[in-house]
PDB file of C-alpha atoms in Angstrom:
ATOM      1  CA  LEU T 936       7.917  -6.635   9.661  1.00 68.00           C
ATOM      2  CA  CYS T 937      10.075  -8.151  12.493  1.00 76.00           C
ATOM      3  CA  ASN T 938      13.373  -7.515  10.446  1.00 79.00           C
ATOM      4  CA  LEU T 939      12.571  -3.936  10.682  1.00 81.00           C
ATOM      5  CA  VAL T 940      12.780  -3.221  14.928  1.00 82.00           C
ATOM      6  CA  ARG T 941      15.852  -5.492  14.759  1.00 83.00           C
ATOM      7  CA  PRO T 942      18.835  -3.165  15.926  1.00 83.00           C
ATOM      8  CA  GLU T 943      21.079  -4.257  13.274  1.00 88.00           C
ATOM      9  CA  THR T 944      18.765  -3.014  10.649  1.00 88.00           C
ATOM     10  CA  SER T 945      19.650   0.550  10.490  1.00 93.00           C
ATOM     11  CA  VAL T 946      18.315   1.116   6.846  1.00 94.00           C
ATOM     12  CA  CYS T 947      15.654  -0.215   5.020  1.00 95.00           C
ATOM     13  CA  PHE T 948      12.960   0.498   2.255  1.00 95.00           C
ATOM     14  CA  VAL T 949       9.780  -0.859   2.857  1.00 93.00           C
ATOM     15  CA  ASP T 950       8.243  -1.775  -0.370  1.00 93.00           C
ATOM     16  CA  THR T 951       4.250  -1.887   0.350  1.00 91.00           C
ATOM     17  CA  SER T 952       3.340  -1.964  -3.386  1.00 89.00           C
ATOM     18  CA  ILE T 953       1.786  -5.691  -3.268  1.00 87.00           C
ATOM     19  CA  VAL T 954       0.161  -5.053   0.018  1.00 84.00           C
ATOM     20  CA  GLU T 955      -1.625  -2.143  -1.735  1.00 76.00           C
ATOM     21  CA  GLN T 956      -2.923  -3.625  -4.262  1.00 71.00           C
ATOM     22  CA  ALA T 957      -4.418  -6.421  -2.575  1.00 63.00           C
ATOM     23  CA  ARG T 958      -5.812  -4.535   0.166  1.00 57.00           C
ATOM     24  CA  GLU T 959      -9.546  -4.427   0.339  1.00 47.00           C
ATOM     25  CA  GLY T 960     -12.726  -3.347   2.861  1.00 46.00           C
ATOM     26  CA  PRO T 961     -12.006  -1.107   5.669  1.00 46.00           C
ATOM     27  CA  TRP T 962      -8.368  -0.362   7.035  1.00 43.00           C
ATOM     28  CA  ARG T 963      -7.049  -2.293  10.253  1.00 43.00           C
ATOM     29  CA  VAL T 964      -5.647   0.548  11.563  1.00 43.00           C
ATOM     30  CA  ALA T 965      -8.435   3.351  12.141  1.00 44.00           C
ATOM     31  CA  GLY T 966      -7.654   6.280  10.760  1.00 43.00           C
ATOM     32  CA  ALA T 967      -5.281   4.959   8.249  1.00 47.00           C
ATOM     33  CA  SER T 968      -6.349   5.915   4.174  1.00 57.00           C
ATOM     34  CA  GLY T 969      -3.927   3.081   2.959  1.00 74.00           C
ATOM     35  CA  ALA T 970      -0.900   0.136   3.587  1.00 80.00           C
ATOM     36  CA  PRO T 971       1.910   2.706   3.694  1.00 86.00           C
ATOM     37  CA  GLU T 972       0.199   4.332   6.689  1.00 86.00           C
ATOM     38  CA  GLU T 973      -0.782   1.166   8.185  1.00 85.00           C
ATOM     39  CA  VAL T 974       2.962  -0.276   8.181  1.00 88.00           C
ATOM     40  CA  VAL T 975       4.034   3.305   9.794  1.00 90.00           C
ATOM     41  CA  HIS T 976       1.662   2.411  12.419  1.00 88.00           C
ATOM     42  CA  LEU T 977       2.597  -0.875  12.884  1.00 87.00           C
ATOM     43  CA  VAL T 978       6.366  -0.335  12.776  1.00 88.00           C
ATOM     44  CA  VAL T 979       6.399   2.161  15.087  1.00 90.00           C
ATOM     45  CA  ARG T 980       4.285   0.202  17.609  1.00 88.00           C
ATOM     46  CA  SER T 981       6.880  -2.779  17.262  1.00 87.00           C
ATOM     47  CA  LEU T 982       9.733   0.131  18.072  1.00 89.00           C
ATOM     48  CA  LEU T 983       8.174   0.985  21.013  1.00 89.00           C
ATOM     49  CA  ARG T 984       7.283  -2.636  22.286  1.00 88.00           C
ATOM     50  CA  CYS T 985      10.726  -3.645  21.625  1.00 88.00           C
ATOM     51  CA  GLY T 986      12.048  -0.601  24.184  1.00 89.00           C
ATOM     52  CA  LEU T 987      12.749   2.452  21.968  1.00 90.00           C
ATOM     53  CA  ALA T 988      11.763   5.697  24.237  1.00 93.00           C
ATOM     54  CA  SER T 989       8.740   7.787  21.850  1.00 91.00           C
ATOM     55  CA  SER T 990      11.180  10.388  21.710  1.00 92.00           C
ATOM     56  CA  SER T 991      13.757   8.375  19.884  1.00 93.00           C
ATOM     57  CA  VAL T 992      11.234   7.735  17.194  1.00 93.00           C
ATOM     58  CA  GLY T 993      10.109  10.339  14.343  1.00 94.00           C
ATOM     59  CA  ILE T 994       7.644  10.133  11.741  1.00 94.00           C
ATOM     60  CA  ILE T 995       8.098  12.286   8.339  1.00 92.00           C
ATOM     61  CA  ALA T 996       5.097  12.557   6.058  1.00 89.00           C
ATOM     62  CA  PRO T 997       5.112  14.783   3.147  1.00 85.00           C
ATOM     63  CA  LEU T 998       1.846  15.868   3.754  1.00 84.00           C
ATOM     64  CA  ARG T 999      -0.021  17.866   6.019  1.00 83.00           C
ATOM     65  CA  ALA T1000      -3.050  15.626   6.326  1.00 84.00           C
ATOM     66  CA  GLN T1001      -1.302  12.376   6.504  1.00 86.00           C
ATOM     67  CA  ILE T1002       0.893  13.880   9.382  1.00 88.00           C
ATOM     68  CA  GLN T1003      -2.884  15.077  10.889  1.00 86.00           C
ATOM     69  CA  ARG T1004      -4.096  10.945  10.581  1.00 85.00           C
ATOM     70  CA  LEU T1005      -0.643   9.830  12.132  1.00 87.00           C
ATOM     71  CA  ARG T1006      -0.795  12.337  14.882  1.00 86.00           C
ATOM     72  CA  GLY T1007      -3.919  10.673  16.148  1.00 80.00           C
ATOM     73  CA  TRP T1008      -1.974   7.749  17.219  1.00 70.00           C
ATOM     74  CA  ALA T1009       1.229   8.988  17.625  1.00 60.00           C
ATOM     75  CA  ALA T1010       1.099  12.037  19.684  1.00 59.00           C
ATOM     76  CA  PRO T1011      -0.307  10.474  22.533  1.00 59.00           C
ATOM     77  CA  ALA T1012       2.778   8.229  22.522  1.00 73.00           C
ATOM     78  CA  GLY T1013       5.296  10.796  22.361  1.00 85.00           C
ATOM     79  CA  VAL T1014       6.526  10.159  18.748  1.00 91.00           C
ATOM     80  CA  THR T1015       7.213  13.434  16.963  1.00 90.00           C
ATOM     81  CA  VAL T1016       5.034  13.197  13.695  1.00 92.00           C
ATOM     82  CA  SER T1017       5.926  16.220  11.479  1.00 91.00           C
ATOM     83  CA  THR T1018       6.902  17.534   7.634  1.00 88.00           C
ATOM     84  CA  VAL T1019      10.848  17.699   6.439  1.00 86.00           C
ATOM     85  CA  ASP T1020      10.716  21.079   6.876  1.00 85.00           C
ATOM     86  CA  ARG T1021       9.794  21.253  10.625  1.00 87.00           C
ATOM     87  CA  PHE T1022      11.740  18.254  11.194  1.00 85.00           C
ATOM     88  CA  GLN T1023      14.808  20.205   9.937  1.00 82.00           C
ATOM     89  CA  GLY T1024      17.697  20.535  12.564  1.00 84.00           C
ATOM     90  CA  GLN T1025      16.384  17.702  14.408  1.00 88.00           C
ATOM     91  CA  ASP T1026      17.853  13.947  14.944  1.00 91.00           C
ATOM     92  CA  VAL T1027      16.455  11.454  16.335  1.00 93.00           C
ATOM     93  CA  GLU T1028      17.233   7.658  16.987  1.00 94.00           C
ATOM     94  CA  CYS T1029      14.950   6.125  14.196  1.00 95.00           C
ATOM     95  CA  VAL T1030      12.982   7.935  11.624  1.00 95.00           C
ATOM     96  CA  VAL T1031      10.203   6.259   9.825  1.00 95.00           C
ATOM     97  CA  LEU T1032       9.845   8.375   6.453  1.00 93.00           C
ATOM     98  CA  LEU T1033       6.088   7.815   4.853  1.00 93.00           C
ATOM     99  CA  LEU T1034       6.615   7.907   0.874  1.00 90.00           C
ATOM    100  CA  ALA T1035       3.004   8.152  -0.079  1.00 83.00           C
ATOM    101  CA  GLY T1036       0.414  10.349  -1.659  1.00 70.00           C
ATOM    102  CA  SER T1037       1.318  13.135  -4.086  1.00 63.00           C
ATOM    103  CA  GLY T1038       4.204  13.750  -1.647  1.00 56.00           C
ATOM    104  CA  GLY T1039       4.219  17.600  -2.530  1.00 61.00           C
ATOM    105  CA  THR T1040       7.785  18.578  -3.138  1.00 70.00           C
ATOM    106  CA  LEU T1041       9.712  16.206  -0.552  1.00 73.00           C
ATOM    107  CA  LEU T1042       9.352  13.037  -3.381  1.00 80.00           C
ATOM    108  CA  SER T1043      10.579  15.317  -6.050  1.00 80.00           C
ATOM    109  CA  ASP T1044      13.249  17.881  -4.410  1.00 83.00           C
ATOM    110  CA  VAL T1045      16.776  16.105  -3.914  1.00 86.00           C
ATOM    111  CA  ARG T1046      17.584  18.252  -1.045  1.00 87.00           C
ATOM    112  CA  ARG T1047      14.436  17.835   0.876  1.00 85.00           C
ATOM    113  CA  LEU T1048      14.675  13.987   0.645  1.00 88.00           C
ATOM    114  CA  ASN T1049      18.387  14.776   1.683  1.00 88.00           C
ATOM    115  CA  VAL T1050      16.764  16.260   4.921  1.00 88.00           C
ATOM    116  CA  ALA T1051      14.760  13.661   5.423  1.00 89.00           C
ATOM    117  CA  VAL T1052      16.977  10.745   5.275  1.00 89.00           C
ATOM    118  CA  THR T1053      19.887  12.089   7.424  1.00 91.00           C
ATOM    119  CA  ARG T1054      17.528  13.045  10.123  1.00 91.00           C
ATOM    120  CA  ALA T1055      18.039   9.602  11.974  1.00 93.00           C
ATOM    121  CA  ARG T1056      21.286   8.801  13.989  1.00 94.00           C
ATOM    122  CA  TYR T1057      20.657   4.825  14.325  1.00 94.00           C
ATOM    123  CA  LYS T1058      17.661   3.165  11.699  1.00 95.00           C
ATOM    124  CA  MET T1059      16.242   5.007   8.998  1.00 95.00           C
ATOM    125  CA  LEU T1060      13.112   3.266   7.506  1.00 96.00           C
ATOM    126  CA  LEU T1061      11.540   4.093   4.214  1.00 95.00           C
ATOM    127  CA  VAL T1062       7.926   3.165   3.577  1.00 94.00           C
ATOM    128  CA  GLY T1063       6.006   3.351   0.496  1.00 91.00           C
ATOM    129  CA  PRO T1064       5.063   1.728  -2.863  1.00 91.00           C
ATOM    130  CA  VAL T1065       7.725   1.659  -5.249  1.00 93.00           C
ATOM    131  CA  SER T1066       5.346   1.165  -7.905  1.00 90.00           C
ATOM    132  CA  LYS T1067       3.875   4.698  -7.388  1.00 88.00           C
ATOM    133  CA  LEU T1068       6.865   6.465  -6.745  1.00 90.00           C
ATOM    134  CA  LYS T1069       8.774   5.374 -10.196  1.00 90.00           C
ATOM    135  CA  ASP T1070       8.187   9.287 -11.214  1.00 88.00           C
ATOM    136  CA  PHE T1071      10.170  10.585  -8.437  1.00 89.00           C
ATOM    137  CA  ALA T1072      13.845  10.421  -9.583  1.00 89.00           C
ATOM    138  CA  ALA T1073      15.018  11.084  -6.030  1.00 88.00           C
ATOM    139  CA  VAL T1074      13.275   8.719  -4.463  1.00 90.00           C
ATOM    140  CA  MET T1075      14.301   6.488  -7.107  1.00 92.00           C
ATOM    141  CA  ARG T1076      17.853   6.928  -6.481  1.00 91.00           C
ATOM    142  CA  VAL T1077      17.432   6.318  -3.131  1.00 91.00           C
ATOM    143  CA  TYR T1078      15.509   2.959  -3.225  1.00 94.00           C
ATOM    144  CA  ASN T1079      17.906   1.953  -6.232  1.00 95.00           C
ATOM    145  CA  HIS T1080      20.877   2.395  -3.579  1.00 94.00           C
ATOM    146  CA  CYS T1081      19.133   0.571  -1.056  1.00 94.00           C
ATOM    147  CA  LEU T1082      18.549  -2.446  -3.822  1.00 95.00           C
ATOM    148  CA  GLU T1083      21.983  -2.692  -4.503  1.00 96.00           C
ATOM    149  CA  HIS T1084      23.083  -2.834  -0.373  1.00 94.00           C
ATOM    150  CA  ASN T1085      20.266  -5.606  -0.176  1.00 93.00           C
ATOM    151  CA  TRP T1086      18.255  -2.945   2.408  1.00 93.00           C
ATOM    152  CA  CYS T1087      14.458  -3.708   0.453  1.00 94.00           C
ATOM    153  CA  ILE T1088      11.739  -5.500   1.813  1.00 92.00           C
ATOM    154  CA  ARG T1089       8.734  -6.074  -0.199  1.00 91.00           C
ATOM    155  CA  LEU T1090       6.209  -6.780   1.948  1.00 89.00           C
ATOM    156  CA  PRO T1091       3.875 -10.032   0.811  1.00 87.00           C
ATOM    157  CA  ARG T1092      -0.452  -9.899   0.417  1.00 82.00           C
ATOM    158  CA  GLU T1093      -0.311 -10.867   3.398  1.00 81.00           C
ATOM    159  CA  ALA T1094       2.040  -8.430   5.678  1.00 79.00           C
ATOM    160  CA  LEU T1095      -1.034  -7.021   6.976  1.00 75.00           C
ATOM    161  CA  ALA T1096      -3.359  -9.728   7.075  1.00 70.00           C
TER     162      ALA T1096
END
C-alpha cells in the first residue's frame, strides 16, 4: 500500500481479489463489509498522514450502503464520500473509487464511470476485486488500460494482515 501514497503514483488500479479470498473472521476496520472497503479506509488514512488535506480527498462508491459505512469514519476527517452523481461537477486532488458490490449502474455505464475517473486532479485510485468485475465491460476497459501502462497493484494475501 505504500506505493499508492507516493506523489509520483497518479493512477493505480488496486486489485483486492486475493485479499478478499484470503480474509476470514472479523474485519480489522470497524464497519467495513469487505477487503475493498478496508483498503479504501487504509489508503485514505495513509494519504492524510502523508499530509494531504482531508478536503483534497474524495471517495466515490457505487452503493449508498457503502457510502454510509465509509462516512462512518471519513466524515469526521472532512473527506467527501459520495456517489458519482453527487460528485459530478466537483474535483479534488485525489479520488479513491470503490469498485465493489453489485455496483448499481456505475459499473456498467461508461458515462458514469467516465465522470468518476475524471474527478481527480492529480491522483486516481481504483479499488476493487477484478475477479468479481469481469462482467462489467466499462470497468474492464479501465482495468486493461491500467494494466497496459503498469498502473495496477495486485494486493497479496498478507496486505491487510
